Each structure stands twice: as structure tokens, then as C-alpha cells.
CSV table of N, CA and C and ligand atoms in Angstrom, one decimal:
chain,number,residue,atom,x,y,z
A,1,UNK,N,-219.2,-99.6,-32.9
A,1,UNK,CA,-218.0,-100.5,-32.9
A,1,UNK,C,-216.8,-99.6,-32.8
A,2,UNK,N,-215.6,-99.8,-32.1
A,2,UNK,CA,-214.6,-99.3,-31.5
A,2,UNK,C,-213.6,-100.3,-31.4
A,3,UNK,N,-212.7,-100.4,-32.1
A,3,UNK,CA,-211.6,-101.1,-32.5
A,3,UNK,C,-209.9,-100.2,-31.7
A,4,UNK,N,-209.3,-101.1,-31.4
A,4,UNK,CA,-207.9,-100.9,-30.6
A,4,UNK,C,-206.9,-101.1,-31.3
A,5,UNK,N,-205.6,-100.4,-31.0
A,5,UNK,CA,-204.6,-100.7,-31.6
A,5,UNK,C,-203.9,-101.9,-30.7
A,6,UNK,N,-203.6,-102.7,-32.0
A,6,UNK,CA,-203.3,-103.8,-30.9
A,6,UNK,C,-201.7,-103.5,-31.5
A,7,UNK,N,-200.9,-104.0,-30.3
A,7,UNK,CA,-199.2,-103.2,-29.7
A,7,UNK,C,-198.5,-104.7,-30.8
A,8,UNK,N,-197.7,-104.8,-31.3
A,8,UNK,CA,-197.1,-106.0,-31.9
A,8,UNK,C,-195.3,-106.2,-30.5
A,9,UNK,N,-194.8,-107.4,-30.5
A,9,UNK,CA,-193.7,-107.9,-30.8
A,9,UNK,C,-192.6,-106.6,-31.0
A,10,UNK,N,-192.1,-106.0,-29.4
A,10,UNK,CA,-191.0,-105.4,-29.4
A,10,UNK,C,-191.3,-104.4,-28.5
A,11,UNK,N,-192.7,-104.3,-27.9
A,11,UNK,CA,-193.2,-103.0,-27.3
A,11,UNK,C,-193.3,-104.1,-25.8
A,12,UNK,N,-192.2,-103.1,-24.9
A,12,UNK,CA,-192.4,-103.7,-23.7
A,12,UNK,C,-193.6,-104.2,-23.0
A,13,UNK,N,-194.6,-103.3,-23.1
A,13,UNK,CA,-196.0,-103.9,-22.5
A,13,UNK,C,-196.5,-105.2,-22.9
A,14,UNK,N,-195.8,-105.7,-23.8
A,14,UNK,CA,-196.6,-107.5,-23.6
A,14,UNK,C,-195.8,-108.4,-23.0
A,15,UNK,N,-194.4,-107.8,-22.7
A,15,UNK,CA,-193.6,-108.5,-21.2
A,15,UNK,C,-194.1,-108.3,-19.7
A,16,UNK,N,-195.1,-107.4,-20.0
A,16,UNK,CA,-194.8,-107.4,-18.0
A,16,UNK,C,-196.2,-108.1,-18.0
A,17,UNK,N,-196.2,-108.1,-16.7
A,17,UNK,CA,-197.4,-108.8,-16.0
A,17,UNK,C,-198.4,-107.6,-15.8
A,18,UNK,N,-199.6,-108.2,-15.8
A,18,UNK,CA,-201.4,-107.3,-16.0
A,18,UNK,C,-201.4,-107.2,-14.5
A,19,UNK,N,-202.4,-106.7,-14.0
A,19,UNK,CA,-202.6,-106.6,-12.4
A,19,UNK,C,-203.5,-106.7,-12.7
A,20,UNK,N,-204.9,-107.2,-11.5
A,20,UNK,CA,-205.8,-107.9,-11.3
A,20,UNK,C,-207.1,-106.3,-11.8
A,21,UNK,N,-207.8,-107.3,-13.0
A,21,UNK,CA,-209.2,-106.1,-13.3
A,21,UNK,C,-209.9,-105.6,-12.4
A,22,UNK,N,-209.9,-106.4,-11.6
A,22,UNK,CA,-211.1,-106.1,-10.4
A,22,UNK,C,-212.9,-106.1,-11.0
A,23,UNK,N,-213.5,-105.3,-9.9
A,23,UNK,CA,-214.7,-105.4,-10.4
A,23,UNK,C,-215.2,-104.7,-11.9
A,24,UNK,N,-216.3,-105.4,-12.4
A,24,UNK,CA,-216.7,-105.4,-13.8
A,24,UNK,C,-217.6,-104.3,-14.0
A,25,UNK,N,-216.8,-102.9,-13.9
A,25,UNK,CA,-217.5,-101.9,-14.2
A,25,UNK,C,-217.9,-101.3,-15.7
A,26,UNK,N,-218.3,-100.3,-15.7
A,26,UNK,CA,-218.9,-99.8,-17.5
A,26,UNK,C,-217.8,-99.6,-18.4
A,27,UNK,N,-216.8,-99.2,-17.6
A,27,UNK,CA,-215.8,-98.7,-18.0
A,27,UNK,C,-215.0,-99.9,-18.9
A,28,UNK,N,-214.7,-101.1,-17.8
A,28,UNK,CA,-214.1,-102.3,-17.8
A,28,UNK,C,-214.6,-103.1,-19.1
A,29,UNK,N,-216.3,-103.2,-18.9
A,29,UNK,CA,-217.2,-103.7,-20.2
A,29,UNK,C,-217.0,-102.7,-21.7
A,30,UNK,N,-216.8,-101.7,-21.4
A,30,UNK,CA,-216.2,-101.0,-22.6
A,30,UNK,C,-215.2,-101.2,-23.4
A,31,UNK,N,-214.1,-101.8,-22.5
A,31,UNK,CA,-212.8,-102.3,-22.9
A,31,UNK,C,-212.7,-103.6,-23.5
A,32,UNK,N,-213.3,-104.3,-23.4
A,32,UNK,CA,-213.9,-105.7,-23.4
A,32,UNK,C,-214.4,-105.8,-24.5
A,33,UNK,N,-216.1,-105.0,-24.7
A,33,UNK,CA,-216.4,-105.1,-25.8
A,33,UNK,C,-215.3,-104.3,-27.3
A,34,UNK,N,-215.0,-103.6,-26.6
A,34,UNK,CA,-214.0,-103.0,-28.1
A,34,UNK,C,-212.5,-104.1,-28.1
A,35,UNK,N,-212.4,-104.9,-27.3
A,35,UNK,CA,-210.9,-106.1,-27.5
A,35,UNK,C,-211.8,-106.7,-28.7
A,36,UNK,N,-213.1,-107.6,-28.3
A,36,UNK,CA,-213.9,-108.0,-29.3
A,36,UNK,C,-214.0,-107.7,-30.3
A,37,UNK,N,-214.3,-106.6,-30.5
A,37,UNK,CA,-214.6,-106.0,-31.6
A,37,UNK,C,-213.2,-105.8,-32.4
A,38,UNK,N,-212.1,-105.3,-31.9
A,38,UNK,CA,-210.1,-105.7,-32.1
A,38,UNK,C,-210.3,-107.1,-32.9
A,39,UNK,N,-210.9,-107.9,-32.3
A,39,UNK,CA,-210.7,-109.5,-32.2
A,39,UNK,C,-210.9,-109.9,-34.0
A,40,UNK,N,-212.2,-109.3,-33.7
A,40,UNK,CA,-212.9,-109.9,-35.5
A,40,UNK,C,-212.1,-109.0,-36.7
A,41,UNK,N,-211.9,-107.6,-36.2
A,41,UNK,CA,-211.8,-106.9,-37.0
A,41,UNK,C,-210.1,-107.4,-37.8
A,42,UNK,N,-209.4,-107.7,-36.6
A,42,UNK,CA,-208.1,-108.7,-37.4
A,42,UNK,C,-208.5,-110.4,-37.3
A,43,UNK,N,-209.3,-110.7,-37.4
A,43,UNK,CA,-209.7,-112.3,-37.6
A,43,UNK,C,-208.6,-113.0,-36.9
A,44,UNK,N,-208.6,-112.6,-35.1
A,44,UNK,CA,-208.6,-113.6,-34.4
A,44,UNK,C,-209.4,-114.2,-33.9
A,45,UNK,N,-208.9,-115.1,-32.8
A,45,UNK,CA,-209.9,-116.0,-32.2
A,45,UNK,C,-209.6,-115.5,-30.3
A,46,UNK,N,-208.7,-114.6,-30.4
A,46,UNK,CA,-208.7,-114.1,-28.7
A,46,UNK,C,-207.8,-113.3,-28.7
A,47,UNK,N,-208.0,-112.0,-27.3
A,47,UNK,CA,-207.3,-111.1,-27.7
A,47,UNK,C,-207.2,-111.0,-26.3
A,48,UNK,N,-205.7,-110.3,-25.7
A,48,UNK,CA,-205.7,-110.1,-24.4
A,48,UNK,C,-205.8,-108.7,-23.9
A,49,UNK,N,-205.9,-108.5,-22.8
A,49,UNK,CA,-205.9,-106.4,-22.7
A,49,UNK,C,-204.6,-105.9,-22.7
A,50,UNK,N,-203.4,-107.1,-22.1
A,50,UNK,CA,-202.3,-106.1,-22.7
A,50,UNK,C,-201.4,-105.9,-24.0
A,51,UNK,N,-202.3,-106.8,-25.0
A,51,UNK,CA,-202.3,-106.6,-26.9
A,51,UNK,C,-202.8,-104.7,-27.1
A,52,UNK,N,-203.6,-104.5,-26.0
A,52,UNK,CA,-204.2,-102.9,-26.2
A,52,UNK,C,-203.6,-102.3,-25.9
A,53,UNK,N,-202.9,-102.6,-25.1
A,53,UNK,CA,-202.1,-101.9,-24.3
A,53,UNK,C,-202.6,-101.5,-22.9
A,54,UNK,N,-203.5,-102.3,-22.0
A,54,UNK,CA,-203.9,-102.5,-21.0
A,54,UNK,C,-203.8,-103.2,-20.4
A,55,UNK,N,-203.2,-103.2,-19.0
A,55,UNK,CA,-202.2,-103.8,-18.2
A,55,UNK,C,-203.2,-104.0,-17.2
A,56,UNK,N,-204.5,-104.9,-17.2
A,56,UNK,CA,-205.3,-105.5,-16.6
A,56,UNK,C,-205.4,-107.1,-16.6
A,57,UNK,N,-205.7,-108.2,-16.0
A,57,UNK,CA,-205.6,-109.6,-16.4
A,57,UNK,C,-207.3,-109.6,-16.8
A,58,UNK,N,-207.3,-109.9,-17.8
A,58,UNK,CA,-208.5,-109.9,-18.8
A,58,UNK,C,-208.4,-110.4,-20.6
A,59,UNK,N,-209.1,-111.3,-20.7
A,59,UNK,CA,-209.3,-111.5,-22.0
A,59,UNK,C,-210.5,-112.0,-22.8
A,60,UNK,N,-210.1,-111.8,-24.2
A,60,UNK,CA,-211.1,-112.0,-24.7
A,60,UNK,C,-211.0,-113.4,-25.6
A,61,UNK,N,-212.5,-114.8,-26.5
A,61,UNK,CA,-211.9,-115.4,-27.1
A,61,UNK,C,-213.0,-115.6,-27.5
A,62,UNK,N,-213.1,-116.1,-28.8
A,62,UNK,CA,-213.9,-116.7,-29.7
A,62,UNK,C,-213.3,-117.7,-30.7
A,63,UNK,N,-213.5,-119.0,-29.9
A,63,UNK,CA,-212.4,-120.0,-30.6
A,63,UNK,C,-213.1,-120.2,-32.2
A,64,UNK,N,-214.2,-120.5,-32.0
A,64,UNK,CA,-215.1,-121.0,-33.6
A,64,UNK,C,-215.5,-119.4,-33.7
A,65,UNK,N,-214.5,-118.6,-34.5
A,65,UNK,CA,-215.1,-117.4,-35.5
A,65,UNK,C,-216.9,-117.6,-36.2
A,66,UNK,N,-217.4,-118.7,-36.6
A,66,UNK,CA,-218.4,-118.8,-36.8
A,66,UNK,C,-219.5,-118.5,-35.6
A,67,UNK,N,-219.3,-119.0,-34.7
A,67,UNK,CA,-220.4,-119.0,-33.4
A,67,UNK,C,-220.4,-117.9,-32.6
A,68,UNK,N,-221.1,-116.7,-33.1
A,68,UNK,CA,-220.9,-115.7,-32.4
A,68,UNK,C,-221.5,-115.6,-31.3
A,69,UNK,N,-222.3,-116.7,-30.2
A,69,UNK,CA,-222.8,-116.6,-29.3
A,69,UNK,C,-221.7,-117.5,-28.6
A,70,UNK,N,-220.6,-117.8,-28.8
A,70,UNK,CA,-219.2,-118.3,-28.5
A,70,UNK,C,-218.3,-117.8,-28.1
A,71,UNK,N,-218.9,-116.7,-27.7
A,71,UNK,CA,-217.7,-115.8,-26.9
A,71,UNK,C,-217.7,-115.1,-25.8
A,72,UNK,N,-216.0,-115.7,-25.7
A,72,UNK,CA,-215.8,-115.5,-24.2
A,72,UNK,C,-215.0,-114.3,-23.3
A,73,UNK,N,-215.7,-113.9,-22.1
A,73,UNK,CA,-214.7,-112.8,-21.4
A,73,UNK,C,-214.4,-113.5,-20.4
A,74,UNK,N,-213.5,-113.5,-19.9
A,74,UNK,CA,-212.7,-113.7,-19.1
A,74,UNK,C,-211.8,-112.7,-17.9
A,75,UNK,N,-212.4,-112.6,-16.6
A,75,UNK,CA,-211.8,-111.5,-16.3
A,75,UNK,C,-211.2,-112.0,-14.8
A,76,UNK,N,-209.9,-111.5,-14.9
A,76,UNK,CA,-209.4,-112.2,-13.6
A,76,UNK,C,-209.4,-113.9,-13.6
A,77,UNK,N,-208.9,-114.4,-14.7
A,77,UNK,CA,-208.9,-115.8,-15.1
A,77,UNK,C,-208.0,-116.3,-14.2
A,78,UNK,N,-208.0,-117.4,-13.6
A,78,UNK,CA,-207.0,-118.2,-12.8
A,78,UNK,C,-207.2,-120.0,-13.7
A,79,UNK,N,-205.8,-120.3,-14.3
A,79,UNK,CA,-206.4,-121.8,-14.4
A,79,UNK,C,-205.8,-122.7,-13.1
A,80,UNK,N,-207.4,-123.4,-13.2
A,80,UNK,CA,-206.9,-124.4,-11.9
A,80,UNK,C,-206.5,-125.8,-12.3
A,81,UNK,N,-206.4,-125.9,-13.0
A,81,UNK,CA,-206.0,-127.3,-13.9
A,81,UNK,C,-205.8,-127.3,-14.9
A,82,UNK,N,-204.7,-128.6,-15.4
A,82,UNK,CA,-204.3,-128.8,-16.4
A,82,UNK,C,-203.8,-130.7,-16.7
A,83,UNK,N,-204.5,-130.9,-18.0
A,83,UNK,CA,-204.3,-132.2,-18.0
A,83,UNK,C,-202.5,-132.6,-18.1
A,84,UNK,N,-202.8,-133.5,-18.1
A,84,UNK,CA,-201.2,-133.9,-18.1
A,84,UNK,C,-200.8,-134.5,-19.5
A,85,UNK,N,-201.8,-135.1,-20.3
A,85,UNK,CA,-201.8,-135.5,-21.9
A,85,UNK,C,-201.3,-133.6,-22.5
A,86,UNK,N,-200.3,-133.8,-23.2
A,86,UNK,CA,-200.2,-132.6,-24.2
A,86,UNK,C,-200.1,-132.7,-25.5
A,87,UNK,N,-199.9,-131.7,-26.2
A,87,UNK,CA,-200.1,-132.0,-27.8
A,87,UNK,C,-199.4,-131.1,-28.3
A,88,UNK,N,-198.9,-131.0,-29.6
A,88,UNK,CA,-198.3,-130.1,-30.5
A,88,UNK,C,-199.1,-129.8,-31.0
A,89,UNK,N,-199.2,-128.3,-31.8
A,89,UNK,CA,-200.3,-127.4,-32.2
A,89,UNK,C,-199.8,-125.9,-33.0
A,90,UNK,N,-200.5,-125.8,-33.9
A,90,UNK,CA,-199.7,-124.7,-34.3
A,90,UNK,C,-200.3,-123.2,-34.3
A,91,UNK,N,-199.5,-122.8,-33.9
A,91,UNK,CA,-200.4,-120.9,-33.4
A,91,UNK,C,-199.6,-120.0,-33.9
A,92,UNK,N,-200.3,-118.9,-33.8
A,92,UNK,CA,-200.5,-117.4,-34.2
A,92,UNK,C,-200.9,-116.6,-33.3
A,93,UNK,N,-200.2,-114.9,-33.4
A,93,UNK,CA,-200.7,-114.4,-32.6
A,93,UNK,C,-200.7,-112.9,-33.2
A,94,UNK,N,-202.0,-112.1,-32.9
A,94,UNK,CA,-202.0,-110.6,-33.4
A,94,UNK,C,-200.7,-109.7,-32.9
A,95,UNK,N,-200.0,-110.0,-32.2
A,95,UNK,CA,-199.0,-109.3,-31.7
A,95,UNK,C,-197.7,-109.6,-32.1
A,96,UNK,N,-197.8,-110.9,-33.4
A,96,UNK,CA,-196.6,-111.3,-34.2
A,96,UNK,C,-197.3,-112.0,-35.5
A,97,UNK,N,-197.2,-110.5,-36.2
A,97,UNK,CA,-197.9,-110.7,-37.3
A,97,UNK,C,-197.5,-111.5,-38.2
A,98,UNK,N,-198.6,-112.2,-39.2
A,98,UNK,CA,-198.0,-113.1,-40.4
A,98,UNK,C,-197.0,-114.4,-40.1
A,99,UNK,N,-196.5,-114.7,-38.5
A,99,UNK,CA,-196.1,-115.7,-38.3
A,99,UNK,C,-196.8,-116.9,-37.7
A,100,UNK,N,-196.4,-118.1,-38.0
A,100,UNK,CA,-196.9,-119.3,-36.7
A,100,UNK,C,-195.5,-120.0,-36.7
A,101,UNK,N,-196.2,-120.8,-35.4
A,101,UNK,CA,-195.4,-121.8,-34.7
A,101,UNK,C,-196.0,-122.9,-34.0
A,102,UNK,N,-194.9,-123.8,-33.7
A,102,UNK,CA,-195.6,-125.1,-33.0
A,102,UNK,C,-195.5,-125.2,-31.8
A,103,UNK,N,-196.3,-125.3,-30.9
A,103,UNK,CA,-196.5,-125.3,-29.4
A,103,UNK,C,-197.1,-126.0,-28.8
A,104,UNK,N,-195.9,-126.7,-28.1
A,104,UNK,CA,-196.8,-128.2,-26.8
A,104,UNK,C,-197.7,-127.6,-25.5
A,105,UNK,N,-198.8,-128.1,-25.7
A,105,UNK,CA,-199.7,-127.6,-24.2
A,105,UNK,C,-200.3,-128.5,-24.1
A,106,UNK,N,-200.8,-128.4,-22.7
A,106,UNK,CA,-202.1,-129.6,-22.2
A,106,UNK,C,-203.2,-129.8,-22.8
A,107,UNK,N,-203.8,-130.8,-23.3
A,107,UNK,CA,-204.9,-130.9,-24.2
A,107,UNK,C,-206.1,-130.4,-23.7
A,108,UNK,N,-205.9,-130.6,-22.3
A,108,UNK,CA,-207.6,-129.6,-21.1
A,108,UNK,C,-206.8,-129.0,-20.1
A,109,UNK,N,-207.8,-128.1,-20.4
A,109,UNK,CA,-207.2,-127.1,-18.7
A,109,UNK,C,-208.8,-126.8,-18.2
A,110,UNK,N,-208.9,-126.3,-16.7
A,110,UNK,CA,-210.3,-126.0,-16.4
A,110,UNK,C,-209.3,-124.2,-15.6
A,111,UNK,N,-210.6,-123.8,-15.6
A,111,UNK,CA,-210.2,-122.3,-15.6
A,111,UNK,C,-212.0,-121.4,-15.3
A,112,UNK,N,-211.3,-121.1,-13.7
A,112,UNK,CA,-212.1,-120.3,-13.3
A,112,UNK,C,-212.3,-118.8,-13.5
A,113,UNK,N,-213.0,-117.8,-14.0
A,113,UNK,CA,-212.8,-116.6,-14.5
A,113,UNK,C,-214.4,-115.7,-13.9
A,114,UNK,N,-214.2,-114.6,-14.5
A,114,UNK,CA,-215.5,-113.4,-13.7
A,114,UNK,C,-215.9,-113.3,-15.1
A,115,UNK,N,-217.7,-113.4,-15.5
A,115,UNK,CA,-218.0,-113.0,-17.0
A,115,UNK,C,-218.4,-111.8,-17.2
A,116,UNK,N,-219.1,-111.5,-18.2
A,116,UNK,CA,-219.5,-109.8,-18.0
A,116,UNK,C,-220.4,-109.5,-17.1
A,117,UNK,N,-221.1,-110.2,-16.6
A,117,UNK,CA,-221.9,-110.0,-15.6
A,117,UNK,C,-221.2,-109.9,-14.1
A,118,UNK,N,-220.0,-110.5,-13.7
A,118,UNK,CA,-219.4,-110.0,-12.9
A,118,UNK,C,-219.8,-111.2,-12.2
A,119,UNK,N,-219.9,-111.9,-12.8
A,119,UNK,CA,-220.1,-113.7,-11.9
A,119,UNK,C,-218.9,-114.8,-12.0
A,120,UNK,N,-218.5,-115.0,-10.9
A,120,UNK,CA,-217.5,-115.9,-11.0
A,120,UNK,C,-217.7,-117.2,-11.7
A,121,UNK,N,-217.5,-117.9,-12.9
A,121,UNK,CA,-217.8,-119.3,-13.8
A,121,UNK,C,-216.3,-119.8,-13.2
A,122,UNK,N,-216.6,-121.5,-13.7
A,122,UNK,CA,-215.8,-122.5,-13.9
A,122,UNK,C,-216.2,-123.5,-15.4
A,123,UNK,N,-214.9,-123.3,-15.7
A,123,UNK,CA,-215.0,-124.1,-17.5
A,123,UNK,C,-213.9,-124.9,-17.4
A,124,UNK,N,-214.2,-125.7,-18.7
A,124,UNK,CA,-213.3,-126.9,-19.2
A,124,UNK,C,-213.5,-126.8,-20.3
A,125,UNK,N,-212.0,-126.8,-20.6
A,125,UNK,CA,-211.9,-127.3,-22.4
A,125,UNK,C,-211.1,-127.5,-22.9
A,126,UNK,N,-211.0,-128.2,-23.8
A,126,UNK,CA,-210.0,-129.1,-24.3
A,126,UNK,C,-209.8,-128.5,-25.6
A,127,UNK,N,-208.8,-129.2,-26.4
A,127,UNK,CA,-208.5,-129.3,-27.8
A,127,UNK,C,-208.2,-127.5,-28.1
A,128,UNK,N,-208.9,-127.5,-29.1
A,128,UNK,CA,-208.7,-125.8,-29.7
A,128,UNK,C,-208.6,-124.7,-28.9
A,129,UNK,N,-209.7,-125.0,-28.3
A,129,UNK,CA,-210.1,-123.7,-27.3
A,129,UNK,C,-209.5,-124.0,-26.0
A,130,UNK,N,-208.8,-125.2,-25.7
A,130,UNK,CA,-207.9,-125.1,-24.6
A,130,UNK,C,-206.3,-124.3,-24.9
A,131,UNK,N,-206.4,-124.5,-26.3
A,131,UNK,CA,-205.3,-123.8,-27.2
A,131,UNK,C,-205.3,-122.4,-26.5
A,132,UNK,N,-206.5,-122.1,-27.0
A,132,UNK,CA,-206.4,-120.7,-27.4
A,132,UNK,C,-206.7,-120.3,-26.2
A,133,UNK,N,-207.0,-120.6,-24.8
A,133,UNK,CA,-207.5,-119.9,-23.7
A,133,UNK,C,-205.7,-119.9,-23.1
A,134,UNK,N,-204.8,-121.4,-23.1
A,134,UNK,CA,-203.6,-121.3,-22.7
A,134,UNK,C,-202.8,-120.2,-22.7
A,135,UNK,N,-203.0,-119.6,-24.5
A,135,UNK,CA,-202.4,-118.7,-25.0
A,135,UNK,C,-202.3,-117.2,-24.8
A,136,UNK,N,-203.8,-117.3,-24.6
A,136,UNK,CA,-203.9,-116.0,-24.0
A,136,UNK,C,-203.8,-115.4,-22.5
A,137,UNK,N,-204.4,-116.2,-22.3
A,137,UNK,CA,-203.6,-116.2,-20.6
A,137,UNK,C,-202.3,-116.0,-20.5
A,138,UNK,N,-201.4,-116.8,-21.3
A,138,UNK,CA,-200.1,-116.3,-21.2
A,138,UNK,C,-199.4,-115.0,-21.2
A,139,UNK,N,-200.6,-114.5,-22.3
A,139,UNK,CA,-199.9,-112.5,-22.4
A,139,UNK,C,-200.3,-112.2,-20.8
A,140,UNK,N,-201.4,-112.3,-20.2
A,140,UNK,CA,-201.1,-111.7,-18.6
A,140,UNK,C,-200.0,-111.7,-18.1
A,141,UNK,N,-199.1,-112.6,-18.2
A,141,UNK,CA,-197.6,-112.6,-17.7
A,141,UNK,C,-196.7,-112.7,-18.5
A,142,UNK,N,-197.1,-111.3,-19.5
A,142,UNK,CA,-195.9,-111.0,-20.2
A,142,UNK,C,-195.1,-112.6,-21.0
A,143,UNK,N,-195.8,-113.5,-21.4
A,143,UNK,CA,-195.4,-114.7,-22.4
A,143,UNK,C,-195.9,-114.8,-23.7
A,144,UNK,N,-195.4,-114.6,-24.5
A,144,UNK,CA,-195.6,-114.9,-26.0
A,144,UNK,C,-195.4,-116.4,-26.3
A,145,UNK,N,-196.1,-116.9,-27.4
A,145,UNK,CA,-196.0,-118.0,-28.0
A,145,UNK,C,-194.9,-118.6,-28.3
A,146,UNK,N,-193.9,-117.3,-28.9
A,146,UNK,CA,-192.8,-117.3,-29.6
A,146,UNK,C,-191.6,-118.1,-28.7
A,147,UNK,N,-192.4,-117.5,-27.0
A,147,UNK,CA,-191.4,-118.1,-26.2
A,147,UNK,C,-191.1,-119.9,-26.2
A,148,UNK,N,-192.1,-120.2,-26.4
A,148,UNK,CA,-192.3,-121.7,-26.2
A,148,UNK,C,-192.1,-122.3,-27.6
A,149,UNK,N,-192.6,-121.8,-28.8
A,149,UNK,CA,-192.7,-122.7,-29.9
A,149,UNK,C,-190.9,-123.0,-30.5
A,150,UNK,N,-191.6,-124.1,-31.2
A,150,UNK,CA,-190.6,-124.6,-32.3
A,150,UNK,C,-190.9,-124.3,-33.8
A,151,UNK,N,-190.2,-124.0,-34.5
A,151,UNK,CA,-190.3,-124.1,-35.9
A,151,UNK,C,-191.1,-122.6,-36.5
A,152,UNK,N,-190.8,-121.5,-35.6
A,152,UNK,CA,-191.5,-120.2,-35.7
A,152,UNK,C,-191.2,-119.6,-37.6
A,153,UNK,N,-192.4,-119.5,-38.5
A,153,UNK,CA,-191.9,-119.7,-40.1
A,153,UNK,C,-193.1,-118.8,-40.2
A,154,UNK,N,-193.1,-117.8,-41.4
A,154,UNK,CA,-193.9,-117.3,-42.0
A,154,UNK,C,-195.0,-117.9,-42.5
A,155,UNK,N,-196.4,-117.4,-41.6
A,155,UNK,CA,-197.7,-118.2,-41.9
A,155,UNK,C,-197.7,-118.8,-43.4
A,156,UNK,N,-197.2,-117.8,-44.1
A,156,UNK,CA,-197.4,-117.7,-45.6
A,156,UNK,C,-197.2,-119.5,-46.5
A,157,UNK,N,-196.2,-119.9,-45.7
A,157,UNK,CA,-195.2,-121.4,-45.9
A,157,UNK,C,-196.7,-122.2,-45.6
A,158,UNK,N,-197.3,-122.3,-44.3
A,158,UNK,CA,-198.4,-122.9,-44.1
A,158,UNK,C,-199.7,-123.2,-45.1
A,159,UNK,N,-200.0,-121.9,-45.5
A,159,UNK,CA,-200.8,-121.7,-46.6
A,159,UNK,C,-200.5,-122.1,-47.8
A,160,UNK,N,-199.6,-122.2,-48.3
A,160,UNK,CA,-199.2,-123.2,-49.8
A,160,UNK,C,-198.3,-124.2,-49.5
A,161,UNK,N,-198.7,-124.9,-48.3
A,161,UNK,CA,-198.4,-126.2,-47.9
A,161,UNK,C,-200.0,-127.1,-48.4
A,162,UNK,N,-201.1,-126.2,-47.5
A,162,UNK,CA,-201.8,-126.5,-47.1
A,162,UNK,C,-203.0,-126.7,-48.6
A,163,UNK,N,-202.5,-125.6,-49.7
A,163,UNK,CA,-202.9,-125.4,-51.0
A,163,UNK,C,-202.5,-126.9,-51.9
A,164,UNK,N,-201.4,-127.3,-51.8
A,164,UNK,CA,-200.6,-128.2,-52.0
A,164,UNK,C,-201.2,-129.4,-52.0
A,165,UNK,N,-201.6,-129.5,-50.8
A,165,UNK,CA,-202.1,-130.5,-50.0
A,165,UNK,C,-203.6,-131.1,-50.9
A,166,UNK,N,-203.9,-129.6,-51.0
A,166,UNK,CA,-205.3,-130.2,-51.7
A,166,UNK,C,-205.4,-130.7,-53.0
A,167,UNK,N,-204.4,-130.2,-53.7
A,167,UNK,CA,-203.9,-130.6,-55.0
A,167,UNK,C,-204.1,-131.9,-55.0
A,168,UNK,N,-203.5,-132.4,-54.1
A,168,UNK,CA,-202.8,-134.3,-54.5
A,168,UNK,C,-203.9,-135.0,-54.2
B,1,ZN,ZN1,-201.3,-113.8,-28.8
């Protein structure tokens, strides 16, 4: 297991744009499996290459932390669709620690990408995981969440809202 430093909120490299991975070499699968391994080790649910500081269009995601046969690489992702229903939603990102925010996206997007095997897929998904695939995608072109959301507050507020909640 080989874990990355993942870059936070202020380091140029999560503004610019990734250039295309190309083919799915040992090297490439190396990078990949250690974003993964990045991934759990800070209890996300998706991680991009240029969170590593790798300026490739590539990511990684495991929307249900539980389902470890639920995860996704994504290499050279293009989405080709997007529903037109959206939704508010609240996110987080390894690259802006300790905070969330609320962010409107399409509820489905479909999204063609290259897997580890170096085969071009076509997917659909909606709800969570269309969340989380939007999101990350976004870091390929240098976009943070931060750009888009509303009501950007220290996760912490969430958590003893949500403690609160259970109370009553
Ligand atoms: Zn992020």
C-alpha cells in the first residue's frame, strides 16, 4: 500500500487543466492504485490525479465506502450527458479540508471513460455517485466545489446539527 500526498486549496496545480492519460500503462495503474489507496486512507469517496499532484485526466471513486468491489477508475473520462433535473447536495473535498458546501448538479450524467484494463466503458448514474463522479471530474479542469457552492461552513456545524437531530 502506497499512499500520496494529496495538495490542499491554494497550490496552483488544482487550477490548471490535466492533459489526456493516454494509454493504461504499469506505470499509470500504479498511480491509480496508490490515488485508491490516498482515497480510503483519508475516507474519501474519490480522488483525482491532480489532488497528487498529477496533471493527467484520471480519477478515482468509491461512492459506497462499504462496497469495495465498487470502485471506480476512470481514465480519460468525457461526460456525454447530463440530465436536466438538478438538485442541491452537500459536498466535501480532500483538497479543502474540514469544510462542506451546497452544490446544484444534474441528478444523472452518463460518462464514457477507459477502466484498468484499458477498455473503453459507458456508465450512468445518478443521485450520489453522479455527485461524486461530477465532482471529480471537475478537478481535471482545474474547478473546485468551492467554486460553485453556497453556504461553504465548517463540516464540524454539520455534525452537531446532525447529532441534534437525533436527539429530538
Ligand atoms: Zn474534490
Amino acid at each position: 500500500m502506497a499512499t500520496r500526498k494529496v495538495v490542499t486549496e491554494g497550490d496552483e496545480v488544482l487550477r490548471k487543466h490535466a492533459k489526456s492519460a493516454g494509454p493504461v500503462t504499469t506505470h499509470l495503474k500504479e498511480i491509480l492504485l496508490d490515488m485508491v489507496d490516498t482515497m480510503r486512507e483519508e475516507n474519501g469517496v474519490g480522488l483525482a490525479a491532480p489532488q497528487v499532484g498529477i496533471m493527467r485526466r484520471m480519477f478515482v471513486a468509491q461512492p459506497d465506502p462499504g462496497d469495495d468491489a465498487g470502485v471506480y477508475y476512470m481514465i480519460d473520462p468525457v461526460i456525454t450527458w447530463y440530465s436536466e433535473e438538478k438538485e442541491w447536495g452537500v459536498e466535501g473535498c480532500l483538497s479543502v479540508p474540514d469544510m462542506v458546501g451546497d452544490v446544484e448538479r444534474p441528478v444523472a450524467v452518463k460518462i464514457e471513460a477507459t477502466d484498468l484494463e484499458g477498455v473503453r466503458q459507458q456508465y450512468e448514474f445518478e443521485g450520489f455517485e453522479a455527485r461524486v463522479m461530477q465532482h471529480e471530474y471537475d478537478h481535471l479542469d482545474g474547478i473546485l466545489y468551492t467554486d460553485k457552492a453556497r453556504n461553504v461552513r465548517p463540516a464540524y456545524e454539520d455534525d452537531e446539527e446532525e447529532e441534534n437531530g437525533r436527539e429530538e
